[in-house]
mmCIF file of C-alpha atoms in Angstrom:
data_model
loop_
_atom_site.group_PDB
_atom_site.id
_atom_site.type_symbol
_atom_site.label_atom_id
_atom_site.label_comp_id
_atom_site.label_asym_id
_atom_site.label_seq_id
_atom_site.Cartn_x
_atom_site.Cartn_y
_atom_site.Cartn_z
ATOM 1 C CA MET A 10 10.146 40.281 4.967
ATOM 2 C CA SER A 11 12.071 38.993 7.946
ATOM 3 C CA HIS A 12 15.277 41.001 8.828
ATOM 4 C CA SER A 13 17.091 37.630 8.858
ATOM 5 C CA LEU A 14 17.335 37.484 5.137
ATOM 6 C CA PRO A 15 19.291 40.748 4.506
ATOM 7 C CA VAL A 16 21.192 40.392 7.784
ATOM 8 C CA GLY A 17 22.510 36.902 6.701
ATOM 9 C CA ARG A 18 22.936 37.879 3.038
ATOM 10 C CA PHE A 19 24.617 41.286 3.541
ATOM 11 C CA LYS A 20 26.481 40.736 6.805
ATOM 12 C CA ASN A 21 29.848 41.374 5.293
ATOM 13 C CA SER A 22 28.648 43.916 2.680
ATOM 14 C CA LYS A 23 29.140 47.632 3.024
ATOM 15 C CA PHE A 24 25.387 47.689 3.185
ATOM 16 C CA GLY A 25 25.058 45.462 6.255
ATOM 17 C CA SER A 26 24.471 48.147 8.874
ATOM 18 C CA ASP A 27 21.327 48.123 11.051
ATOM 19 C CA ASP A 28 20.087 51.246 9.164
ATOM 20 C CA ASP A 29 20.551 49.600 5.732
ATOM 21 C CA ILE A 30 18.840 46.366 6.816
ATOM 22 C CA GLU A 31 15.920 48.393 8.189
ATOM 23 C CA ALA A 32 15.687 50.329 4.885
ATOM 24 C CA MET A 33 15.551 47.071 3.032
ATOM 25 C CA ALA A 34 12.679 45.774 5.171
ATOM 26 C CA ARG A 35 10.798 49.046 4.805
ATOM 27 C CA ALA A 36 11.351 48.995 0.935
ATOM 28 C CA PHE A 37 9.820 45.463 0.906
ATOM 29 C CA ASP A 38 6.734 46.543 2.859
ATOM 30 C CA LYS A 39 5.920 49.872 1.264
ATOM 31 C CA ALA A 40 2.834 50.277 -0.815
ATOM 32 C CA ASP A 41 4.591 49.849 -4.207
ATOM 33 C CA GLY A 42 7.143 47.321 -2.896
ATOM 34 C CA VAL A 43 7.442 43.637 -3.339
ATOM 35 C CA LYS A 44 5.115 42.786 -0.586
ATOM 36 C CA CYS A 45 2.187 44.293 -2.588
ATOM 37 C CA ILE A 46 3.324 43.627 -6.150
ATOM 38 C CA PHE A 47 4.441 40.013 -5.644
ATOM 39 C CA SER A 48 2.202 37.721 -7.638
ATOM 40 C CA ASP A 49 4.317 35.066 -9.422
ATOM 41 C CA PRO A 50 6.715 32.795 -7.615
ATOM 42 C CA GLU A 51 8.373 31.816 -10.913
ATOM 43 C CA ILE A 52 10.146 35.131 -11.361
ATOM 44 C CA PRO A 53 12.671 37.196 -9.357
ATOM 45 C CA TYR A 54 11.667 40.531 -7.691
ATOM 46 C CA TYR A 55 13.862 43.564 -7.004
ATOM 47 C CA ILE A 56 13.924 45.451 -3.740
ATOM 48 C CA GLN A 57 14.838 49.010 -4.222
ATOM 49 C CA PHE A 58 16.222 50.209 -0.951
ATOM 50 C CA GLY A 59 18.736 52.915 -1.869
ATOM 51 C CA SER A 60 19.901 55.359 -4.495
ATOM 52 C CA MET A 61 21.390 54.606 -7.915
ATOM 53 C CA SER A 62 24.865 55.202 -6.595
ATOM 54 C CA ASP A 63 24.585 52.442 -4.053
ATOM 55 C CA MET A 64 26.662 49.533 -5.508
ATOM 56 C CA ASP A 65 28.172 46.298 -4.194
ATOM 57 C CA LYS A 66 28.284 43.898 -7.103
ATOM 58 C CA GLU A 67 29.975 41.180 -4.983
ATOM 59 C CA PHE A 68 26.726 40.933 -3.041
ATOM 60 C CA GLY A 69 24.336 41.555 -5.932
ATOM 61 C CA ILE A 70 23.483 45.100 -5.104
ATOM 62 C CA SER A 71 23.241 47.417 -8.126
ATOM 63 C CA GLY A 72 21.662 50.761 -8.271
ATOM 64 C CA GLY A 73 20.413 50.560 -4.714
ATOM 65 C CA SER A 74 18.467 47.266 -5.379
ATOM 66 C CA PHE A 75 18.890 43.636 -5.076
ATOM 67 C CA ALA A 76 16.946 40.562 -6.391
ATOM 68 C CA VAL A 77 15.064 38.061 -4.440
ATOM 69 C CA GLU A 78 13.926 34.799 -6.078
ATOM 70 C CA GLY A 79 10.202 34.245 -6.305
ATOM 71 C CA PRO A 80 10.050 31.002 -4.268
ATOM 72 C CA GLN A 81 11.977 32.821 -1.456
ATOM 73 C CA VAL A 82 9.336 35.694 -1.531
ATOM 74 C CA ALA A 83 6.701 33.090 -1.348
ATOM 75 C CA GLU A 84 8.132 31.621 1.882
ATOM 76 C CA PHE A 85 7.799 35.032 3.441
ATOM 77 C CA PHE A 86 4.049 34.929 2.770
ATOM 78 C CA GLU A 87 3.329 31.300 3.722
ATOM 79 C CA PRO A 88 3.031 31.737 7.511
ATOM 80 C CA ALA A 89 0.533 34.559 7.142
ATOM 81 C CA VAL A 90 -1.365 32.732 4.386
ATOM 82 C CA GLN A 91 -1.632 29.597 6.676
ATOM 83 C CA ASP A 92 -2.712 31.743 9.675
ATOM 84 C CA ILE A 93 -5.568 33.303 7.651
ATOM 85 C CA ILE A 94 -6.661 29.926 6.267
ATOM 86 C CA ASP A 95 -6.607 28.440 9.722
ATOM 87 C CA GLY A 96 -8.559 31.387 11.072
ATOM 88 C CA VAL A 97 -11.241 31.210 8.530
ATOM 89 C CA LYS A 98 -11.583 27.458 9.042
ATOM 90 C CA ASP A 99 -11.939 27.959 12.756
ATOM 91 C CA GLN A 100 -14.736 30.618 12.151
ATOM 92 C CA CYS A 101 -16.515 28.111 9.804
ATOM 93 C CA ASP A 102 -16.357 25.426 12.372
ATOM 94 C CA ARG A 103 -17.793 27.661 15.046
ATOM 95 C CA ALA A 104 -20.458 29.200 12.945
ATOM 96 C CA LYS A 105 -23.696 29.259 14.822
ATOM 97 C CA ASP A 106 -26.562 26.962 13.728
ATOM 98 C CA GLY A 107 -24.334 25.515 11.071
ATOM 99 C CA THR A 108 -24.755 28.705 8.957
ATOM 100 C CA PRO A 109 -22.183 28.464 6.090
ATOM 101 C CA ILE A 110 -19.722 31.237 5.503
ATOM 102 C CA LYS A 111 -19.927 32.206 1.807
ATOM 103 C CA ILE A 112 -17.921 35.372 1.605
ATOM 104 C CA LEU A 113 -14.407 36.309 2.742
ATOM 105 C CA LEU A 114 -13.576 40.067 2.743
ATOM 106 C CA LEU A 115 -10.018 41.099 2.509
ATOM 107 C CA VAL A 116 -9.375 44.665 3.866
ATOM 108 C CA GLY A 117 -6.315 46.544 5.256
ATOM 109 C CA GLY A 118 -2.938 47.177 3.629
ATOM 110 C CA PHE A 119 -1.894 43.479 3.310
ATOM 111 C CA ALA A 120 -5.078 42.912 1.322
ATOM 112 C CA ARG A 121 -3.416 44.748 -1.559
ATOM 113 C CA SER A 122 -1.199 41.799 -2.101
ATOM 114 C CA GLU A 123 -1.999 40.025 -5.330
ATOM 115 C CA TYR A 124 -0.245 36.896 -4.202
ATOM 116 C CA LEU A 125 -2.278 36.757 -0.977
ATOM 117 C CA TYR A 126 -5.522 37.251 -2.910
ATOM 118 C CA ARG A 127 -4.713 34.518 -5.442
ATOM 119 C CA ARG A 128 -3.610 32.016 -2.761
ATOM 120 C CA LEU A 129 -6.775 32.511 -0.769
ATOM 121 C CA ASN A 130 -8.952 32.500 -3.749
ATOM 122 C CA ASP A 131 -7.483 29.244 -4.980
ATOM 123 C CA HIS A 132 -7.702 27.679 -1.579
ATOM 124 C CA PHE A 133 -11.244 28.583 -0.739
ATOM 125 C CA ARG A 134 -12.659 28.097 -4.173
ATOM 126 C CA THR A 135 -13.169 24.326 -3.470
ATOM 127 C CA GLY A 136 -15.113 25.263 -0.282
ATOM 128 C CA ASP A 137 -17.592 27.579 -2.082
ATOM 129 C CA ILE A 138 -16.219 30.605 -0.306
ATOM 130 C CA VAL A 139 -15.824 33.683 -2.529
ATOM 131 C CA VAL A 140 -12.824 35.985 -1.654
ATOM 132 C CA PHE A 141 -13.873 39.562 -2.141
ATOM 133 C CA ARG A 142 -11.486 42.549 -2.196
ATOM 134 C CA PRO A 143 -13.509 45.749 -2.274
ATOM 135 C CA ASP A 144 -11.881 48.890 -3.812
ATOM 136 C CA ALA A 145 -8.246 47.469 -3.913
ATOM 137 C CA THR A 146 -6.777 51.010 -4.285
ATOM 138 C CA HIS A 147 -7.965 52.250 -0.815
ATOM 139 C CA LEU A 148 -7.684 49.123 1.281
ATOM 140 C CA TYR A 149 -5.173 50.597 3.635
ATOM 141 C CA LYS A 150 -7.828 53.075 4.935
ATOM 142 C CA ALA A 151 -10.084 50.225 6.264
ATOM 143 C CA VAL A 152 -8.720 50.354 9.836
ATOM 144 C CA ALA A 153 -8.915 54.192 10.193
ATOM 145 C CA GLU A 154 -12.451 54.316 8.629
ATOM 146 C CA GLY A 155 -13.587 51.426 10.896
ATOM 147 C CA ALA A 156 -12.346 53.307 13.915
ATOM 148 C CA VAL A 157 -14.213 56.552 12.948
ATOM 149 C CA SER A 158 -17.355 54.547 12.109
ATOM 150 C CA TYR A 159 -17.289 52.858 15.487
ATOM 151 C CA TYR A 160 -16.918 56.105 17.272
ATOM 152 C CA LEU A 161 -19.836 57.861 15.450
ATOM 153 C CA ASP A 162 -22.292 54.984 15.107
ATOM 154 C CA HIS A 163 -21.282 52.739 18.006
ATOM 155 C CA TYR A 164 -22.787 49.936 15.890
ATOM 156 C CA VAL A 165 -21.197 47.069 17.715
ATOM 157 C CA THR A 166 -23.073 46.358 20.939
ATOM 158 C CA THR A 167 -21.791 42.969 21.976
ATOM 159 C CA ARG A 168 -18.545 41.010 21.260
ATOM 160 C CA VAL A 169 -17.699 37.359 21.518
ATOM 161 C CA ALA A 170 -14.626 36.328 23.586
ATOM 162 C CA ARG A 171 -12.207 34.634 21.158
ATOM 163 C CA LEU A 172 -10.316 32.973 24.029
ATOM 164 C CA SER A 173 -10.908 31.765 27.509
ATOM 165 C CA TYR A 174 -9.351 33.909 30.171
ATOM 166 C CA GLY A 175 -8.397 33.191 33.804
ATOM 167 C CA VAL A 176 -5.686 33.210 36.498
ATOM 168 C CA MET A 177 -3.433 30.622 37.920
ATOM 169 C CA THR A 178 -4.322 29.593 41.439
ATOM 170 C CA ARG A 179 -3.784 26.845 44.041
ATOM 171 C CA HIS A 180 -6.363 24.761 46.019
ATOM 172 C CA LEU A 181 -6.132 23.592 49.574
ATOM 173 C CA PHE A 182 -4.538 20.088 49.568
ATOM 174 C CA ASN A 183 -7.067 17.301 50.041
ATOM 175 C CA ASP A 184 -5.488 13.871 50.666
ATOM 176 C CA LYS A 185 -8.843 12.228 49.651
ATOM 177 C CA ASN A 186 -8.712 13.920 46.119
ATOM 178 C CA PRO A 187 -7.053 11.607 43.490
ATOM 179 C CA GLU A 188 -6.064 14.557 41.382
ATOM 180 C CA HIS A 189 -4.308 16.173 44.358
ATOM 181 C CA LEU A 190 -2.555 12.912 45.136
ATOM 182 C CA ASP A 191 -1.329 12.604 41.624
ATOM 183 C CA ARG A 192 0.340 15.984 42.011
ATOM 184 C CA GLU A 193 1.369 15.705 45.619
ATOM 185 C CA SER A 194 5.011 16.325 44.719
ATOM 186 C CA THR A 195 4.074 19.874 43.714
ATOM 187 C CA LYS A 196 2.397 20.545 47.169
ATOM 188 C CA LEU A 197 3.461 23.980 48.804
ATOM 189 C CA THR A 198 2.989 25.177 52.347
ATOM 190 C CA GLN A 199 1.978 28.814 52.683
ATOM 191 C CA ALA A 200 2.493 31.285 55.494
ATOM 192 C CA ASN A 201 -0.744 30.330 57.206
ATOM 193 C CA GLY A 202 0.619 26.745 57.694
ATOM 194 C CA LYS A 203 -1.729 25.170 55.199
ATOM 195 C CA SER A 204 -0.649 23.012 52.225
ATOM 196 C CA TYR A 205 -1.853 23.857 48.651
ATOM 197 C CA ILE A 206 -1.676 22.213 45.204
ATOM 198 C CA PRO A 207 -0.699 24.793 42.492
ATOM 199 C CA GLY A 208 -1.065 24.588 38.768
ATOM 200 C CA ILE A 209 -4.784 25.199 38.513
ATOM 201 C CA PHE A 210 -6.451 27.431 35.938
ATOM 202 C CA ASP A 211 -9.433 29.242 37.345
ATOM 203 C CA THR A 212 -11.484 30.360 34.433
ATOM 204 C CA ILE A 213 -12.992 33.852 34.644
ATOM 205 C CA LEU A 214 -14.344 34.175 31.061
ATOM 206 C CA ILE A 215 -15.104 31.225 28.776
ATOM 207 C CA LYS A 216 -14.483 31.395 25.018
ATOM 208 C CA ASP A 217 -17.459 32.223 22.817
ATOM 209 C CA THR A 218 -19.224 34.097 25.611
ATOM 210 C CA GLU A 219 -21.137 37.060 24.226
ATOM 211 C CA VAL A 220 -20.129 40.131 26.165
ATOM 212 C CA SER A 221 -21.871 43.559 26.139
ATOM 213 C CA GLU A 222 -19.988 46.810 26.675
ATOM 214 C CA GLU A 223 -20.657 47.118 30.424
ATOM 215 C CA MET A 224 -20.520 43.421 31.356
ATOM 216 C CA GLN A 225 -17.872 42.415 33.892
ATOM 217 C CA PHE A 226 -16.523 39.004 34.926
ATOM 218 C CA ARG A 227 -15.130 38.738 38.394
ATOM 219 C CA HIS A 228 -13.034 36.129 40.221
ATOM 220 C CA PRO A 229 -11.641 36.078 43.783
ATOM 221 C CA HIS A 230 -7.889 36.016 44.372
ATOM 222 C CA ARG A 231 -5.928 35.852 47.579
ATOM 223 C CA PHE A 232 -2.344 36.758 48.501
ATOM 224 C CA ILE A 233 -0.903 35.325 51.731
ATOM 225 C CA LEU A 234 2.376 36.834 53.196
ATOM 226 C CA THR A 235 4.798 35.818 55.983
ATOM 227 C CA ARG A 236 5.799 38.601 58.350
ATOM 228 C CA GLY A 237 9.135 38.701 56.567
ATOM 229 C CA GLN A 238 7.483 39.061 53.164
ATOM 230 C CA PHE A 239 5.136 41.681 54.570
ATOM 231 C CA ALA A 240 7.990 43.821 55.759
ATOM 232 C CA THR A 241 9.408 44.479 52.290
ATOM 233 C CA TRP A 242 5.997 44.083 50.439
ATOM 234 C CA THR A 243 4.843 47.065 48.492
ATOM 235 C CA SER A 244 2.902 45.801 45.469
ATOM 236 C CA ILE A 245 0.754 42.944 44.188
ATOM 237 C CA SER A 246 1.419 41.330 40.754
ATOM 238 C CA THR A 247 -0.691 38.689 39.042
ATOM 239 C CA ARG A 248 -0.943 37.414 35.526
ATOM 240 C CA LEU A 249 -4.069 37.206 33.363
ATOM 241 C CA LYS A 250 -3.745 34.195 31.197
ATOM 242 C CA CYS A 251 -5.547 32.895 28.145
ATOM 243 C CA TYR A 252 -6.211 29.408 26.945
ATOM 244 C CA ARG A 253 -5.537 28.797 23.262
ATOM 245 C CA GLY A 254 -6.603 25.161 22.985
ATOM 246 C CA ARG A 255 -9.605 23.811 21.089
ATOM 247 C CA ALA A 256 -11.638 22.587 23.964
ATOM 248 C CA ALA A 257 -14.816 24.473 24.657
ATOM 249 C CA THR A 258 -13.888 24.679 28.424
ATOM 250 C CA PRO A 259 -10.208 24.977 29.492
ATOM 251 C CA PRO A 260 -8.863 22.151 31.531
ATOM 252 C CA LYS A 261 -8.661 22.736 35.224
ATOM 253 C CA TRP A 262 -5.052 21.479 35.437
ATOM 254 C CA VAL A 263 -2.522 23.369 33.298
ATOM 255 C CA ASP A 264 -0.247 20.324 33.089
ATOM 256 C CA LEU A 265 -2.854 18.542 30.863
ATOM 257 C CA GLU A 266 -2.170 21.080 28.051
ATOM 258 C CA PRO A 267 0.982 22.906 29.220
ATOM 259 C CA GLY A 268 1.746 24.600 25.947
ATOM 260 C CA LEU A 269 -1.628 26.176 25.414
ATOM 261 C CA PHE A 270 -1.795 28.711 28.251
ATOM 262 C CA ASP A 271 -0.202 32.170 27.502
ATOM 263 C CA ASP A 272 0.155 35.332 29.384
ATOM 264 C CA ALA A 273 -2.436 38.020 28.318
ATOM 265 C CA CYS A 274 -1.151 40.648 30.623
ATOM 266 C CA THR A 275 0.403 41.316 34.000
ATOM 267 C CA ILE A 276 -1.553 43.446 36.521
ATOM 268 C CA GLN A 277 0.390 45.137 39.104
ATOM 269 C CA ALA A 278 -0.549 47.722 41.769
ATOM 270 C CA ASP A 279 1.203 49.671 44.423
ATOM 271 C CA MET A 280 -0.156 48.571 47.775
ATOM 272 C CA SER A 281 2.196 50.320 50.163
ATOM 273 C CA HIS A 282 -0.503 52.714 51.315
ATOM 274 C CA ILE A 283 -2.734 50.026 52.728
ATOM 275 C CA LYS A 284 -0.136 48.135 54.714
ATOM 276 C CA SER A 285 -1.007 50.044 57.911
ATOM 277 C CA SER A 286 -4.587 48.785 57.610
ATOM 278 C CA MET A 287 -3.761 45.107 57.227
ATOM 279 C CA LYS A 288 -3.996 43.072 60.413
ATOM 280 C CA LEU A 289 -1.705 40.164 61.439
ATOM 281 C CA GLN A 290 -3.629 36.876 61.132
ATOM 282 C CA LYS A 291 -3.153 33.770 63.145
ATOM 283 C CA ASN A 292 -3.594 29.997 62.459
ATOM 284 C CA GLY A 293 -2.338 28.047 65.440
ATOM 285 C CA THR A 294 1.242 29.081 65.847
ATOM 286 C CA LYS A 295 1.503 30.538 62.256
ATOM 287 C CA LEU A 296 1.327 34.324 61.857
ATOM 288 C CA PHE A 297 0.679 35.748 58.564
ATOM 289 C CA TYR A 298 -0.950 38.655 56.502
ATOM 290 C CA LYS A 299 -3.520 38.131 53.759
ATOM 291 C CA LEU A 300 -5.092 40.334 51.055
ATOM 292 C CA ASP A 301 -8.272 39.342 49.315
ATOM 293 C CA LEU A 302 -9.011 40.861 45.893
ATOM 294 C CA GLU A 303 -10.973 40.228 42.718
ATOM 295 C CA MET A 304 -9.771 39.966 39.122
ATOM 296 C CA VAL A 305 -12.098 41.629 36.821
ATOM 297 C CA ILE A 306 -12.365 41.339 32.906
ATOM 298 C CA GLY A 307 -14.246 43.341 30.433
ATOM 299 C CA LEU A 308 -14.316 42.805 26.665
ATOM 300 C CA GLY A 309 -17.111 45.135 25.566
ATOM 301 C CA LEU A 310 -15.052 47.655 23.710
ATOM 302 C CA THR A 311 -12.328 47.181 21.126
ATOM 303 C CA GLU A 312 -9.728 46.124 23.671
ATOM 304 C CA LEU A 313 -9.396 43.815 26.624
ATOM 305 C CA LYS A 314 -9.793 45.512 30.068
ATOM 306 C CA ALA A 315 -8.397 43.735 33.039
ATOM 307 C CA TYR A 316 -7.944 45.076 36.599
ATOM 308 C CA ALA A 317 -7.769 43.971 40.224
ATOM 309 C CA THR A 318 -10.089 45.346 42.894
ATOM 310 C CA TRP A 319 -9.873 45.199 46.674
ATOM 311 C CA GLN A 320 -11.627 46.704 49.638
ATOM 312 C CA GLU A 321 -10.075 49.567 51.534
ATOM 313 C CA ASN A 322 -11.916 51.231 54.390
ATOM 314 C CA GLY A 323 -15.193 49.877 52.937
ATOM 315 C CA GLU A 324 -14.456 51.391 49.469
ATOM 316 C CA GLU A 325 -13.573 49.403 46.262
ATOM 317 C CA MET A 326 -10.151 50.279 44.865
ATOM 318 C CA ARG A 327 -8.704 49.129 41.524
ATOM 319 C CA CYS A 328 -5.705 49.060 39.215
ATOM 320 C CA VAL A 329 -6.553 48.910 35.520
ATOM 321 C CA SER A 330 -5.059 47.393 32.396
ATOM 322 C CA LEU A 331 -6.122 49.355 29.266
ATOM 323 C CA GLY A 332 -4.729 49.629 25.761
ATOM 324 C CA GLY A 333 -1.651 47.678 26.444
ATOM 325 C CA PHE A 334 -0.744 49.262 29.827
ATOM 326 C CA ILE A 335 -1.371 48.605 33.470
ATOM 327 C CA LEU A 336 -2.671 51.786 35.030
ATOM 328 C CA PHE A 337 -3.095 52.553 38.726
ATOM 329 C CA TYR A 338 -5.864 54.586 40.298
ATOM 330 C CA PRO A 339 -5.176 56.346 43.614
ATOM 331 C CA PRO A 340 -7.305 55.637 46.612
ATOM 332 C CA HIS A 341 -10.584 57.378 45.689
ATOM 333 C CA ARG A 342 -14.048 56.100 45.228
ATOM 334 C CA LEU A 343 -14.999 54.489 41.930
ATOM 335 C CA ASN A 344 -18.333 56.081 41.592
ATOM 336 C CA GLY A 345 -16.985 59.440 40.210
ATOM 337 C CA ASP A 346 -14.397 60.772 37.788
ATOM 338 C CA LEU A 347 -10.969 59.513 38.836
ATOM 339 C CA GLU A 348 -7.674 61.155 37.996
ATOM 340 C CA LEU A 349 -5.108 58.881 36.392
ATOM 341 C CA THR A 350 -1.855 59.260 38.391
ATOM 342 C CA ARG A 351 0.682 56.559 37.704
ATOM 343 C CA LEU A 352 1.836 54.217 35.062
ATOM 344 C CA LEU A 353 3.018 50.990 36.525
ATOM 345 C CA PHE A 354 3.463 48.174 34.028
ATOM 346 C CA THR A 355 3.025 47.026 30.454
ATOM 347 C CA THR A 356 1.145 44.061 29.052
ATOM 348 C CA GLU A 357 3.126 41.025 27.879
ATOM 349 C CA SER A 358 0.687 39.654 25.183
#
């Protein structure tokens, strides 16, 4: 249940505090709450959030509970129902060799919802897909049991990338390239005196690629700095993006589908310790500094790994994104055990 319902409804009630609103939302979500028992949009349901002494009859609160009409509860479910339907349709469309999907398994806490089960069953019955919900009394344990099973058996050896991943980049301006000329108004001149066209999505990993646990995908990336920028420069930061469109291969130019590229995470690393080893570069009269690195993606385990690597005194260094955080490794070789020393950034997915 969205917090917006009780916030709007009970704003002027004596039960309109943040704590009361949070209690209402938790009561809706709990195992014996409306979220799980809701099954019939034609009748009202009662959310028990407080004690029997909690009363505010002007706002329909009696005995620590209030009623929500069935159609309104159904509205809470509809976005999730549609997302599941769309997800199943997408998997059916992408099934290899045209193999039909015949069974849909519902697991996890939300699978206990009778309304969800009925809606999906009614929808997919016409497509000859059977919705199956094993052991409805213990569905909430599915995630924990799956995690233990994966750790003990390591049954999954490869995964399939659900999205395409890459980074934003710019190419050297070419006045003979029609695509560059169409975007000449976006042209930028960098510290090396050269002009570039931005807005290019460089794909690192394409959707539907099978990825083993140890497989890595690398892509070069370059930072160019003026002497003024270099004087205050202490870190690198770049965003790993994902393409959510339906095309098998992402478009090269983001402006062709501007709303379908999202940030997957931001990778940032402290680079202050290597400034002394970076040499001033020259292009004609232009003086600048540059740093070449690689973006690396791994999808072999249960989470996305993304990190940047660079060469430092002949050794490969890296900062790592793992489990929702950007982690930084200090300057040591990567062929041995490394001690994690600093947390720098969080992902934005």
